[in-house]
Amino acid sequence: MGAFDLLRIAGSSLGMHQTWLDATGHNIANANTVRGTDEEAFRAQYVVARSRADGGVDVSGVALGDAEGRLVHAPDHPSRTPTATCGCPRSTWRAR
């Protein structure tokens, strides 16, 4: 394996990690997003990576989390419905 092969593998992993960091930043920035019950709740993004035959990695897609969310009582929130209920994202993070 030559130096250029190593650089190609490193470049592909950096591209995949950049996509992963973008998705993680998006998830953190929108973790407390509240929407009315007539709108879809925030959906977390999960990067799906796959290995390549030459040793590198590719992003094969971005999976979206649960769209159901959870209902909270927030009478002072501007997105509330007449019953003062808003939709928040459902936490799906689990310790591994």
mmCIF file of C-alpha atoms in Angstrom:
data_model
loop_
_atom_site.group_PDB
_atom_site.id
_atom_site.type_symbol
_atom_site.label_atom_id
_atom_site.label_comp_id
_atom_site.label_asym_id
_atom_site.label_seq_id
_atom_site.Cartn_x
_atom_site.Cartn_y
_atom_site.Cartn_z
ATOM 1 C CA MET A 1 0.000 0.000 0.000
ATOM 2 C CA GLY A 2 1.522 3.265 -1.120
ATOM 3 C CA ALA A 3 1.424 6.732 0.348
ATOM 4 C CA PHE A 4 -1.302 7.859 -2.048
ATOM 5 C CA ASP A 5 -3.486 4.903 -1.020
ATOM 6 C CA LEU A 6 -3.125 5.957 2.613
ATOM 7 C CA LEU A 7 -4.012 9.541 1.761
ATOM 8 C CA ARG A 8 -7.104 8.411 -0.179
ATOM 9 C CA ILE A 9 -8.266 6.292 2.785
ATOM 10 C CA ALA A 10 -7.609 9.141 5.226
ATOM 11 C CA GLY A 11 -9.449 11.587 2.949
ATOM 12 C CA SER A 12 -12.511 9.352 2.739
ATOM 13 C CA SER A 13 -12.612 8.941 6.521
ATOM 14 C CA LEU A 14 -12.307 12.696 7.026
ATOM 15 C CA GLY A 15 -15.234 13.260 4.662
ATOM 16 C CA MET A 16 -17.347 10.722 6.548
ATOM 17 C CA HIS A 17 -16.420 12.258 9.898
ATOM 18 C CA GLN A 18 -17.302 15.739 8.619
ATOM 19 C CA THR A 19 -20.765 14.476 7.687
ATOM 20 C CA TRP A 20 -21.057 12.843 11.122
ATOM 21 C CA LEU A 21 -20.034 16.089 12.869
ATOM 22 C CA ASP A 22 -22.565 18.059 10.791
ATOM 23 C CA ALA A 23 -25.335 15.653 11.797
ATOM 24 C CA THR A 24 -24.262 15.712 15.451
ATOM 25 C CA GLY A 25 -24.197 19.516 15.461
ATOM 26 C CA HIS A 26 -27.647 19.582 13.863
ATOM 27 C CA ASN A 27 -28.982 17.187 16.517
ATOM 28 C CA ILE A 28 -27.502 19.194 19.397
ATOM 29 C CA ALA A 29 -28.742 22.524 18.006
ATOM 30 C CA ASN A 30 -32.300 21.215 17.643
ATOM 31 C CA ALA A 31 -32.529 18.962 20.706
ATOM 32 C CA ASN A 32 -34.903 21.340 22.499
ATOM 33 C CA THR A 33 -36.934 22.386 19.458
ATOM 34 C CA VAL A 34 -40.598 22.778 20.331
ATOM 35 C CA ARG A 35 -43.322 22.775 17.699
ATOM 36 C CA GLY A 36 -47.081 22.833 17.761
ATOM 37 C CA THR A 37 -48.965 19.553 17.724
ATOM 38 C CA ASP A 38 -50.034 20.201 14.137
ATOM 39 C CA GLU A 39 -46.372 20.060 13.003
ATOM 40 C CA GLU A 40 -43.900 17.191 12.840
ATOM 41 C CA ALA A 41 -41.479 16.918 15.771
ATOM 42 C CA PHE A 42 -37.736 17.294 15.227
ATOM 43 C CA ARG A 43 -36.140 14.133 13.823
ATOM 44 C CA ALA A 44 -32.562 13.348 14.797
ATOM 45 C CA GLN A 45 -30.126 12.518 12.012
ATOM 46 C CA TYR A 46 -27.946 9.384 12.114
ATOM 47 C CA VAL A 47 -25.123 8.952 9.595
ATOM 48 C CA VAL A 48 -24.886 5.497 8.027
ATOM 49 C CA ALA A 49 -21.345 4.626 6.888
ATOM 50 C CA ARG A 50 -20.129 1.674 4.855
ATOM 51 C CA SER A 51 -16.659 0.385 4.127
ATOM 52 C CA ARG A 52 -15.229 0.377 0.629
ATOM 53 C CA ALA A 53 -13.213 -2.384 -1.014
ATOM 54 C CA ASP A 54 -10.129 -0.134 -1.184
ATOM 55 C CA GLY A 55 -10.105 0.380 2.598
ATOM 56 C CA GLY A 56 -11.889 3.730 2.730
ATOM 57 C CA VAL A 57 -15.370 4.587 3.946
ATOM 58 C CA ASP A 58 -18.396 6.219 2.335
ATOM 59 C CA VAL A 59 -21.537 7.763 3.727
ATOM 60 C CA SER A 60 -24.298 5.517 2.438
ATOM 61 C CA GLY A 61 -27.058 7.709 3.811
ATOM 62 C CA VAL A 62 -28.550 9.633 6.692
ATOM 63 C CA ALA A 63 -31.260 7.904 8.700
ATOM 64 C CA LEU A 64 -33.884 9.957 10.510
ATOM 65 C CA GLY A 65 -35.038 9.308 14.056
ATOM 66 C CA ASP A 66 -38.529 8.953 15.483
ATOM 67 C CA ALA A 67 -41.001 11.601 14.261
ATOM 68 C CA GLU A 68 -43.533 11.006 17.027
ATOM 69 C CA GLY A 69 -41.991 13.265 19.671
ATOM 70 C CA ARG A 70 -43.596 13.825 23.064
ATOM 71 C CA LEU A 71 -46.210 16.253 24.328
ATOM 72 C CA VAL A 72 -45.422 18.790 27.040
ATOM 73 C CA HIS A 73 -47.599 21.370 28.780
ATOM 74 C CA ALA A 74 -46.173 24.806 27.922
ATOM 75 C CA PRO A 75 -48.846 27.513 28.280
ATOM 76 C CA ASP A 76 -46.408 30.398 27.710
ATOM 77 C CA HIS A 77 -44.717 29.034 24.566
ATOM 78 C CA PRO A 78 -45.565 30.896 21.316
ATOM 79 C CA SER A 79 -46.047 27.612 19.387
ATOM 80 C CA ARG A 80 -48.706 26.339 21.763
ATOM 81 C CA THR A 81 -52.074 25.086 20.656
ATOM 82 C CA PRO A 82 -55.317 26.253 22.296
ATOM 83 C CA THR A 83 -54.826 23.491 24.902
ATOM 84 C CA ALA A 84 -51.271 24.752 25.634
ATOM 85 C CA THR A 85 -49.627 21.546 24.432
ATOM 86 C CA CYS A 86 -46.453 21.489 22.326
ATOM 87 C CA GLY A 87 -44.494 18.734 20.623
ATOM 88 C CA CYS A 88 -40.882 18.122 21.657
ATOM 89 C CA PRO A 89 -38.392 15.614 20.287
ATOM 90 C CA ARG A 90 -38.332 12.213 21.948
ATOM 91 C CA SER A 91 -34.929 11.386 23.391
ATOM 92 C CA THR A 92 -33.462 8.291 21.758
ATOM 93 C CA TRP A 93 -29.917 8.427 23.139
ATOM 94 C CA ARG A 94 -28.895 5.284 24.972
ATOM 95 C CA ALA A 95 -25.669 4.470 26.814
ATOM 96 C CA ARG A 96 -23.746 1.651 25.173
#
